[in-house]
Coordinates of C-alpha atoms in Angstrom, one line a residue:
X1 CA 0.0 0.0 0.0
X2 CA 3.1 2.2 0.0
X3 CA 4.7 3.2 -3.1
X4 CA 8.2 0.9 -3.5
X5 CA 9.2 3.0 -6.3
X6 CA 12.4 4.2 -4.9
X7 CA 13.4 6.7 -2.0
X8 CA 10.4 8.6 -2.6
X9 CA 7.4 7.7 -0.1
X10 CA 4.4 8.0 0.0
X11 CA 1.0 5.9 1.3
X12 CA -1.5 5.8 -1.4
X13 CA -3.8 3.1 0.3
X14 CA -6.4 1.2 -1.6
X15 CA -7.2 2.7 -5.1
X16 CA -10.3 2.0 -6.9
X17 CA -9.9 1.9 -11.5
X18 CA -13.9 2.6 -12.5
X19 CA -13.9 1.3 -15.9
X20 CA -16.9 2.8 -18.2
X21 CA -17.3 -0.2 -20.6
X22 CA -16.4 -2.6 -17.9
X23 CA -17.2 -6.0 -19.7
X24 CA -15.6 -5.2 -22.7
X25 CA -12.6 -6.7 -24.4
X26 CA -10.2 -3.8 -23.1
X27 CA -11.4 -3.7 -19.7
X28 CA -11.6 -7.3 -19.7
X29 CA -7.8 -8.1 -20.4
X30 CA -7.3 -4.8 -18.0
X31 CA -8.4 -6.4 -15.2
X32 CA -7.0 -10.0 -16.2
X33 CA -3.5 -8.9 -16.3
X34 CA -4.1 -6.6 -13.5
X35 CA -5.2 -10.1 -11.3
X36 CA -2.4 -11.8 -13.2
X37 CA 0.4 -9.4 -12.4
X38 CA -0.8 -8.9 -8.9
X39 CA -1.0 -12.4 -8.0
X40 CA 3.1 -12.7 -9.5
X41 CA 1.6 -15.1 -12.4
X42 CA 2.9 -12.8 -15.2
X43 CA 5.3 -9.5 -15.7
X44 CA 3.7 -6.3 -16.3
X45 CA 5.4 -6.3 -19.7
X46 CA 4.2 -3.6 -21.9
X47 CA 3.6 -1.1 -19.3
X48 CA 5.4 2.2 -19.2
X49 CA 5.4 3.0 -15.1
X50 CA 7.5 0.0 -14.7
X51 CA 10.5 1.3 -17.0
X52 CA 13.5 2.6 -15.8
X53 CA 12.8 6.6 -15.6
X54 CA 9.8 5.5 -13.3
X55 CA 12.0 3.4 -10.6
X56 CA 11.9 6.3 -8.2
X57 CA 8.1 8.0 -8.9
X58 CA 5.7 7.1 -5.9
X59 CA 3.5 5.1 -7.6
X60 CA -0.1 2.7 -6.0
X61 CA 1.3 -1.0 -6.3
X62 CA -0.6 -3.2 -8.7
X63 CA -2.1 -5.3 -5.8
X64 CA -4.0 -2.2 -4.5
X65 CA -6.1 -1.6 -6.8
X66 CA -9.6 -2.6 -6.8
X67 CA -11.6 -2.7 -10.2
X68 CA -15.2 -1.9 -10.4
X69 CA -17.5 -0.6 -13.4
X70 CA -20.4 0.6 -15.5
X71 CA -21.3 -1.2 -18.3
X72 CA -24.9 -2.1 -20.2
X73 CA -23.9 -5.2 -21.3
X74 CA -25.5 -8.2 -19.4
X75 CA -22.5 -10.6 -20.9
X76 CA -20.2 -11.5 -17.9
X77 CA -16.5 -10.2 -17.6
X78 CA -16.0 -14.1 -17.6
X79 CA -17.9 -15.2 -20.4
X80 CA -16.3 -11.8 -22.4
X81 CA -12.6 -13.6 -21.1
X82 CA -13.3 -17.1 -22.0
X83 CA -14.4 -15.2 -25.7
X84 CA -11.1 -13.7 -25.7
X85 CA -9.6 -17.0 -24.9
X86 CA -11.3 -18.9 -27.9
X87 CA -9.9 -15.9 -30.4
X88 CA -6.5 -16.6 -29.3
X89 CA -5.8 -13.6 -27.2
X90 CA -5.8 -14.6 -23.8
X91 CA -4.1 -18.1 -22.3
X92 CA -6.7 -20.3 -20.8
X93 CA -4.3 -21.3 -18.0
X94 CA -3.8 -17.6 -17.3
X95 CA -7.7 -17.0 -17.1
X96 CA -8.5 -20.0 -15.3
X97 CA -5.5 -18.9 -12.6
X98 CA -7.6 -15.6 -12.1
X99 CA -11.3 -17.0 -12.8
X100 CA -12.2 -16.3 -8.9
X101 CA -10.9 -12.5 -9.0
X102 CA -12.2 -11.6 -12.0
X103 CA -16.3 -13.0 -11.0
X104 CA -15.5 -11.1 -7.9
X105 CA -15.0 -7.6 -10.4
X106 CA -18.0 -8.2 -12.3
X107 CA -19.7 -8.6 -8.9
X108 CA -18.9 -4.7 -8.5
X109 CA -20.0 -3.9 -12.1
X110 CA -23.5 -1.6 -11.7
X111 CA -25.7 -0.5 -14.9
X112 CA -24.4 1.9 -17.2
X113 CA -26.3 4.6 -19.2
X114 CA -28.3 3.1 -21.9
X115 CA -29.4 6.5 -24.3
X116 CA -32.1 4.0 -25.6
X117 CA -34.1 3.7 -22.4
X118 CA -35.7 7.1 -21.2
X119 CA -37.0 6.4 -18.3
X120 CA -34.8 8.8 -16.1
X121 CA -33.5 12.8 -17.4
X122 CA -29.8 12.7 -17.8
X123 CA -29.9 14.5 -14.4
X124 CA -31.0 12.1 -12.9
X125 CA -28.7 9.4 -14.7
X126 CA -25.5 11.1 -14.1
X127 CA -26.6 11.2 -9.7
X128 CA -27.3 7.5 -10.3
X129 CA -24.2 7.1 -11.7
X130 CA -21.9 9.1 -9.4
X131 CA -23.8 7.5 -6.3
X132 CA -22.5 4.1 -8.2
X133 CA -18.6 5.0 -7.8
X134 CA -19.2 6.8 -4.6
X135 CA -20.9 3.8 -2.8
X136 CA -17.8 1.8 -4.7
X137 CA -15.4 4.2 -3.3
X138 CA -16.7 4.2 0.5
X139 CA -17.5 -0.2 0.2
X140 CA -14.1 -0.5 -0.6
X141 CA -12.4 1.3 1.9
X142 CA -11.0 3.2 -1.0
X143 CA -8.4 6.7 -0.8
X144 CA -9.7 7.8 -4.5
X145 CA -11.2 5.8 -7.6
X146 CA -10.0 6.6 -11.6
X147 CA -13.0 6.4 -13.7
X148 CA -11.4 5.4 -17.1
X149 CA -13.8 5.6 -20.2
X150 CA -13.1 2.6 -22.0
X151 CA -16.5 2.0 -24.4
X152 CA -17.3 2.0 -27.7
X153 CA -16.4 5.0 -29.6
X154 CA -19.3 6.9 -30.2
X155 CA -20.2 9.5 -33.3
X156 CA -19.3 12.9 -32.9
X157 CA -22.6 15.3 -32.1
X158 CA -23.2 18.5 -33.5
X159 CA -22.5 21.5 -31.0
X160 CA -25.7 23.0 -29.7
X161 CA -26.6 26.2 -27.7
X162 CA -26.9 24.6 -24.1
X163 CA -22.9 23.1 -24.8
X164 CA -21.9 26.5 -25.0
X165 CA -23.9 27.7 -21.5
X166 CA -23.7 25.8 -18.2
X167 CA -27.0 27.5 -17.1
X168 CA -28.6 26.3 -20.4
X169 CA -27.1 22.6 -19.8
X170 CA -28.1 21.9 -16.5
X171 CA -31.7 23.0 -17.1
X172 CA -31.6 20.6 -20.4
X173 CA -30.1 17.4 -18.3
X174 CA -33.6 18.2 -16.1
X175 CA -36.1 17.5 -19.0
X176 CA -37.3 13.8 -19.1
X177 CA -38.0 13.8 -22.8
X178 CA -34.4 15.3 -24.0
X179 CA -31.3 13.5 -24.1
X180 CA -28.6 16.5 -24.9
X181 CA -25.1 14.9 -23.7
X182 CA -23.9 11.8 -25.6
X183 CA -23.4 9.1 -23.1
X184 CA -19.6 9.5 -23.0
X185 CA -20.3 12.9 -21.8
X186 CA -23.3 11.3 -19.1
X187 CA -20.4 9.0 -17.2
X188 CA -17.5 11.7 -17.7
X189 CA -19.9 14.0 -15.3
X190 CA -20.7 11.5 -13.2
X191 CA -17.1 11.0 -12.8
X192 CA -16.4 14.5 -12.0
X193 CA -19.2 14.9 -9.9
X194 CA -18.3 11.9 -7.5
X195 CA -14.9 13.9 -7.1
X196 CA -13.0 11.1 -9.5
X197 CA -9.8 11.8 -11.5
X198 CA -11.1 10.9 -15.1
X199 CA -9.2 9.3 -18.1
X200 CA -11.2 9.1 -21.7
X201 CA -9.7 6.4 -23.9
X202 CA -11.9 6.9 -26.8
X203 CA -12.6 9.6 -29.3
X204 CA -16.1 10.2 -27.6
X205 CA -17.2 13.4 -27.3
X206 CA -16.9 12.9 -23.2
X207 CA -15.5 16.3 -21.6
X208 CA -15.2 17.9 -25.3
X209 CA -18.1 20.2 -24.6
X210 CA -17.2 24.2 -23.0
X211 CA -19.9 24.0 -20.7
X212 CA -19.4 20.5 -19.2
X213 CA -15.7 21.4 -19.2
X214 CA -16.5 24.5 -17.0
X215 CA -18.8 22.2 -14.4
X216 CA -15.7 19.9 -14.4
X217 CA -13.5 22.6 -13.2
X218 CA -15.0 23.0 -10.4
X219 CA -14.8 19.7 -9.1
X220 CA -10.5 20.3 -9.4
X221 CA -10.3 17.1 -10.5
X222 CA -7.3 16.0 -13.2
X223 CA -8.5 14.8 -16.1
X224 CA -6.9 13.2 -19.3
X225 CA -7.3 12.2 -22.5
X226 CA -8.4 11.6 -25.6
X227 CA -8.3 8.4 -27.4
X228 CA -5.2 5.8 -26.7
X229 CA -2.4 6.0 -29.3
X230 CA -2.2 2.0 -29.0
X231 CA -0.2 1.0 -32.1
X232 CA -0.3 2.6 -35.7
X233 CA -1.0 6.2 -34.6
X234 CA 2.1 5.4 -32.3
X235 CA 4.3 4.6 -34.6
X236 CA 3.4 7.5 -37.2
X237 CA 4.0 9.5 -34.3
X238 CA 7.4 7.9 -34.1
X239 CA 8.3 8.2 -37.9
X240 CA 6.7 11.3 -38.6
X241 CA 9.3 13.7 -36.6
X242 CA 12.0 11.1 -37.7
X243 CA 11.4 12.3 -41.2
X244 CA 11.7 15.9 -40.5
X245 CA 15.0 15.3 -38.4
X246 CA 16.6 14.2 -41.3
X247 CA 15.3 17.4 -43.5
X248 CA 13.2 15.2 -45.9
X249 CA 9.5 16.4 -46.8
X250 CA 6.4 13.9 -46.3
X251 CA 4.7 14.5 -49.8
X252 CA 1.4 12.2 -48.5
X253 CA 0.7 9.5 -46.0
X254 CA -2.2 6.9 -46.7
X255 CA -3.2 4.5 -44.5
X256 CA -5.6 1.6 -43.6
X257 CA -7.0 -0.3 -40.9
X258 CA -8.8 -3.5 -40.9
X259 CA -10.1 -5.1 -37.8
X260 CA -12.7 -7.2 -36.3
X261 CA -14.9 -8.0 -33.1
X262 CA -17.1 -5.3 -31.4
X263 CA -15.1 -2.3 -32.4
X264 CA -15.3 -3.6 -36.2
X265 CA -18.7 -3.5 -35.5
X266 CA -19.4 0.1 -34.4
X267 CA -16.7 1.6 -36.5
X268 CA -18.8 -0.1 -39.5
X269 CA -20.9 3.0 -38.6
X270 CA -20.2 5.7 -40.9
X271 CA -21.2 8.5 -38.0
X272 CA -18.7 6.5 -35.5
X273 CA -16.0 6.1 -37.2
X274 CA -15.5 9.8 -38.4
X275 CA -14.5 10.9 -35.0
X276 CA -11.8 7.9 -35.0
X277 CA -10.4 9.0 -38.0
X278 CA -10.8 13.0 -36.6
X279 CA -8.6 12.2 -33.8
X280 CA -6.5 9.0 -35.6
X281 CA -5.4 12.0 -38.4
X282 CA -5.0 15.3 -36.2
X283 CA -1.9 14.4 -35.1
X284 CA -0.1 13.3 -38.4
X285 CA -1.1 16.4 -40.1
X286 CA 0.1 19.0 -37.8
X287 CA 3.4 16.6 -38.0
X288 CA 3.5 16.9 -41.3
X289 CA 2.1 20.0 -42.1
X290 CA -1.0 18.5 -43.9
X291 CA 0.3 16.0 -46.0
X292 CA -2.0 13.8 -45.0
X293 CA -3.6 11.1 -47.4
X294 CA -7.2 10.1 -45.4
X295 CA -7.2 7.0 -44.0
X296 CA -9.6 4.3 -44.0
X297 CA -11.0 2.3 -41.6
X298 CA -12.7 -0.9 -42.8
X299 CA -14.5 -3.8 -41.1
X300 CA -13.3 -8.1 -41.5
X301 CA -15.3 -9.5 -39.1
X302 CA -13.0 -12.9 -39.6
X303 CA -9.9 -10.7 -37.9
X304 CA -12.1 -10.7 -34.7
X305 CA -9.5 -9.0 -31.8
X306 CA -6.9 -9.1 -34.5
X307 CA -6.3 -5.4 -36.2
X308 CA -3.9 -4.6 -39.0
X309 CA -2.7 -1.5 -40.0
X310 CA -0.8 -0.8 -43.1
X311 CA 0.7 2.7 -43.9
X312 CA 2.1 3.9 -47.5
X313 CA 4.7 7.0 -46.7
X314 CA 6.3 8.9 -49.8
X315 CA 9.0 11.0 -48.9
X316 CA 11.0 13.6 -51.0
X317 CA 14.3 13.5 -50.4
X318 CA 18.0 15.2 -51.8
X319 CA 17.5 16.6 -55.4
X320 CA 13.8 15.4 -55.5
X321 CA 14.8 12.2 -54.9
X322 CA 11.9 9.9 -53.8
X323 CA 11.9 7.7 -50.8
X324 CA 8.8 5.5 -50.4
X325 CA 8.1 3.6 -46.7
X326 CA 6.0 1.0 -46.1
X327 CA 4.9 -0.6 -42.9
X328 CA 1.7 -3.3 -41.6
X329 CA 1.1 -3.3 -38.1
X330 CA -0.4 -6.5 -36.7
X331 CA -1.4 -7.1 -32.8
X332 CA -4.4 -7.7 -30.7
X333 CA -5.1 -4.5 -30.0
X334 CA -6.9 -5.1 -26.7
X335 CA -3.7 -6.5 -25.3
X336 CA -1.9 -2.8 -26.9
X337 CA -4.5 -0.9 -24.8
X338 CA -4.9 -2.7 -21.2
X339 CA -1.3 -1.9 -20.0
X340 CA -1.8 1.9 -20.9
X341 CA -5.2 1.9 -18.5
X342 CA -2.7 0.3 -15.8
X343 CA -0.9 2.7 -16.4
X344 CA -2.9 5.4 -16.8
X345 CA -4.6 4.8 -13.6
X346 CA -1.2 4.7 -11.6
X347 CA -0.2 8.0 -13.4
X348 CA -3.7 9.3 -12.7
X349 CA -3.6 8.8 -8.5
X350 CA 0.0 10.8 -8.6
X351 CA -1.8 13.3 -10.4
X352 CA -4.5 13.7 -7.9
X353 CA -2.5 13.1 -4.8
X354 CA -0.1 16.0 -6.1
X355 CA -3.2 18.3 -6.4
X356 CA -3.1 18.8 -10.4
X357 CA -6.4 20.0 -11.3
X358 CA -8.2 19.7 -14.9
X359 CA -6.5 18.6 -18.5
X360 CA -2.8 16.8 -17.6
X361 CA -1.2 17.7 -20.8
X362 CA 1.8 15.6 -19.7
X363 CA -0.5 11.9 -19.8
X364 CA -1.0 13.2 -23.9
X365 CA 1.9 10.4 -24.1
X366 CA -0.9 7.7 -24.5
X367 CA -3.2 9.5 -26.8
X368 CA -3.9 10.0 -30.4
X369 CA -5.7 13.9 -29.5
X370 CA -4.4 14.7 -26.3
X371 CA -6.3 17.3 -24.4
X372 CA -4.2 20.3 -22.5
X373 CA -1.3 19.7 -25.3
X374 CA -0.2 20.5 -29.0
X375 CA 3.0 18.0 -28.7
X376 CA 2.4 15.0 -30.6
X377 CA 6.1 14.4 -30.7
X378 CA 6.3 10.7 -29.3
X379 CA 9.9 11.2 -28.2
X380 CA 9.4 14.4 -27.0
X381 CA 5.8 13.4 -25.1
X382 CA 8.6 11.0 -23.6
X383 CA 10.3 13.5 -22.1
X384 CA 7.2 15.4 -21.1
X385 CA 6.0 12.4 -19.1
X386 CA 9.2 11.6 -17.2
X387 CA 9.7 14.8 -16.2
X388 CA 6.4 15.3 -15.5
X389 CA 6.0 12.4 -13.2
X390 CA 9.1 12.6 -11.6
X391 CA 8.2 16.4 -10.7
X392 CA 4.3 15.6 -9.0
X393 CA 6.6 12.7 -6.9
X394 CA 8.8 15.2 -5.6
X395 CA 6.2 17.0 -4.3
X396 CA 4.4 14.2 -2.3
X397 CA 7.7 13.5 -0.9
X398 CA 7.8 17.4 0.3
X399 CA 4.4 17.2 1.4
X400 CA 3.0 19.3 -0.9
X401 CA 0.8 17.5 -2.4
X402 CA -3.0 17.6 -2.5
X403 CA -4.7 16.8 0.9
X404 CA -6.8 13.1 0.1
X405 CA -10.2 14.5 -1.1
X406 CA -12.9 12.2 0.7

């Protein structure tokens, strides 16, 4: 329950990981190879707090966390594990090892927001669901709880007046028969609201509107986001400032993904998947300074957890010279994502025990649009993130960190 991250000190206690999407295929393996790692049954290979620049940051221990959720799924963490385990992702020895602590998380997963049934105003959803993580918080015995948003990625909704006045917003969430905030937006204030540090993993609208950014304030909360940079965004941002190291000019950059299983699904969606490829492209073009081909997302059911990602990169070089680069990404990309929300909700408690309030534009490491930065730099997000971390540690081992908010 103490940090054994070095010299530095500090008692973090029992920390709670809220996981919006909770019987999912990321949240799933999340809490797996949380279970695993805790249990000393596998390395936490893959996650970035366990590197060498993160040796002295007081950090929660994997063993202290607690996982609980919202979800509107009625399919089982363990029958969503033992899915995972038919596709080839997940080790049946590994899930039977951790079968016991994984029905004991579902046992703490509580309904989710389901826009399709109406029989509660968004006011009175977003109590319901804040009430869930505090009654998680206070069951637990727990310090603080990260709410991750870890759903399906939802299409992008056009801006209206009440997004743009808090006054206007609140009255709106107290009609019945409206429905104004997506439901990324519903849990990200109920997050908030319950006094939670809140991560969003997806491209959802979630905190992206001015008015609910304005009620999140005032909770002083740290918040961070948007959408995990898992593997081929990654890697462009990787490449991308590689290129302009060496002086040579990115004439266009086409990609494509194919992939499989529930996210094939719901990017299938014309209206989803144009926020995915908003927040999938952003970064590449201010890297490149637009010279961005678009890139396409397309659905093979047959990949199921299985994405691939191919990338076509034409380069001008000395004299006009052409240089052409070519690269296919392959990996279950629900394996990619769960060490970053291990890792995100470690980072996420330093962050609130050292008092930072609102957007942490140093977390933009792990995401494809990162909120409260411009850098999309990997190896200079890097940089951001050590320093970053090894800063808010220093200040909990001064004691000048944030007083536990109860």
């Amino acid at each position: 329950m103490t940090s054994s991250a070095g010299p530095t000190t500090y008692t973090y206690g029992k920390t709670g990981i809220w996981l919006i999407g909770a019987r999912g295929s990321v949240a799933t393996t999340a809490a797996v190879g949380l279970a695993a790692i805790s249990a000393g049954l596998a390395n936490a290979t893959g996650c970035v707090t366990e590197q060498e620049p993160f040796r002295e940051v007081a950090l929660p221990d994997f063993a202290d966390f607690v996982v609980g959720g919202h979800d509107i799924s009625d399919v089982c963490m363990t029958k969503r594990a033992e899915a995972l385990v038919e596709s080839g992702m997940l080790p049946l020895h590994l899930l039977e090892s951790v079968r016991p602590q994984l029905v004991e998380t579902d046992q703490r997963v509580r309904p989710g927001y389901n826009a399709a049934q109406k029989s509660e105003s968004q006011a009175e959803v977003v109590q319901r669901l804040a009430q869930d993580i505090r009654d998680f918080k206070h069951s637990n015995r727990l310090n603080r709880v990260i709410v991750l948003d870890v759903a399906s990625t939802e299409a992008p909704v056009e801006p209206i007046p009440e997004f743009s006045d808090a006054d206007l917003l609140l009255a709106a969430l107290e009609e019945p028969a409206r429905a104004v905030l997506p439901p990324s937006s519903v849990s990200a204030y109920a997050a908030v609201l319950a006094g939670s540090p809140y991560v969003c993993f997806t491209p959802s609208t979630a905190l992206d509107v001015p008015a609910l950014r304005e009620l999140a304030s005032q909770h002083r909360v740290p918040t961070a986001g948007q959408d995990g940079k898992t593997g081929q965004t990654w890697l462009r941002s990787v490449l991308a400032p590689a290129f302009a190291a060496r002086g040579l000019r990115v004439l266009s950059w086409a990609g494509t993904n194919l992939l499989g299983g529930g996210d094939g699904a719901t990017l299938a969606d014309p209206r989803a998947v144009a926020g995915k490829l908003q927040s999938k492209n952003r970064g590449l073009q201010e890297l490149t300074g637009g010279a961005v081909t678009p890139l396409h997302i397309d659905n093979v059911q047959d990949l199921g957890e299985t994405k691939v990602a191919w990338d076509h990169i034409n380069v001008e070089g000395f004299l006009g010279s052409r240089l052409t680069l070519q690269t296919t990404w392959s990996a279950y990309d629900s394996m990619l994502a769960a060490p970053m929300v291990l890792d995100l909700s470690r980072l996420m408690a330093l962050a609130h025990a050292a008092g930072e309030e609102n957007h942490v534009g140093a977390l933009g490491f792990f995401f494809k649009d990162p909120w409260g930065s411009d850098e999309h730099s990997f190896a200079n997000q890097t940089n951001n993130l050590v320093e970053w971390a090894q800063a808010a540690s220093a200040k909990l081992a001064a004691g000048t960190g944030s007083p536990e908010q109860q």
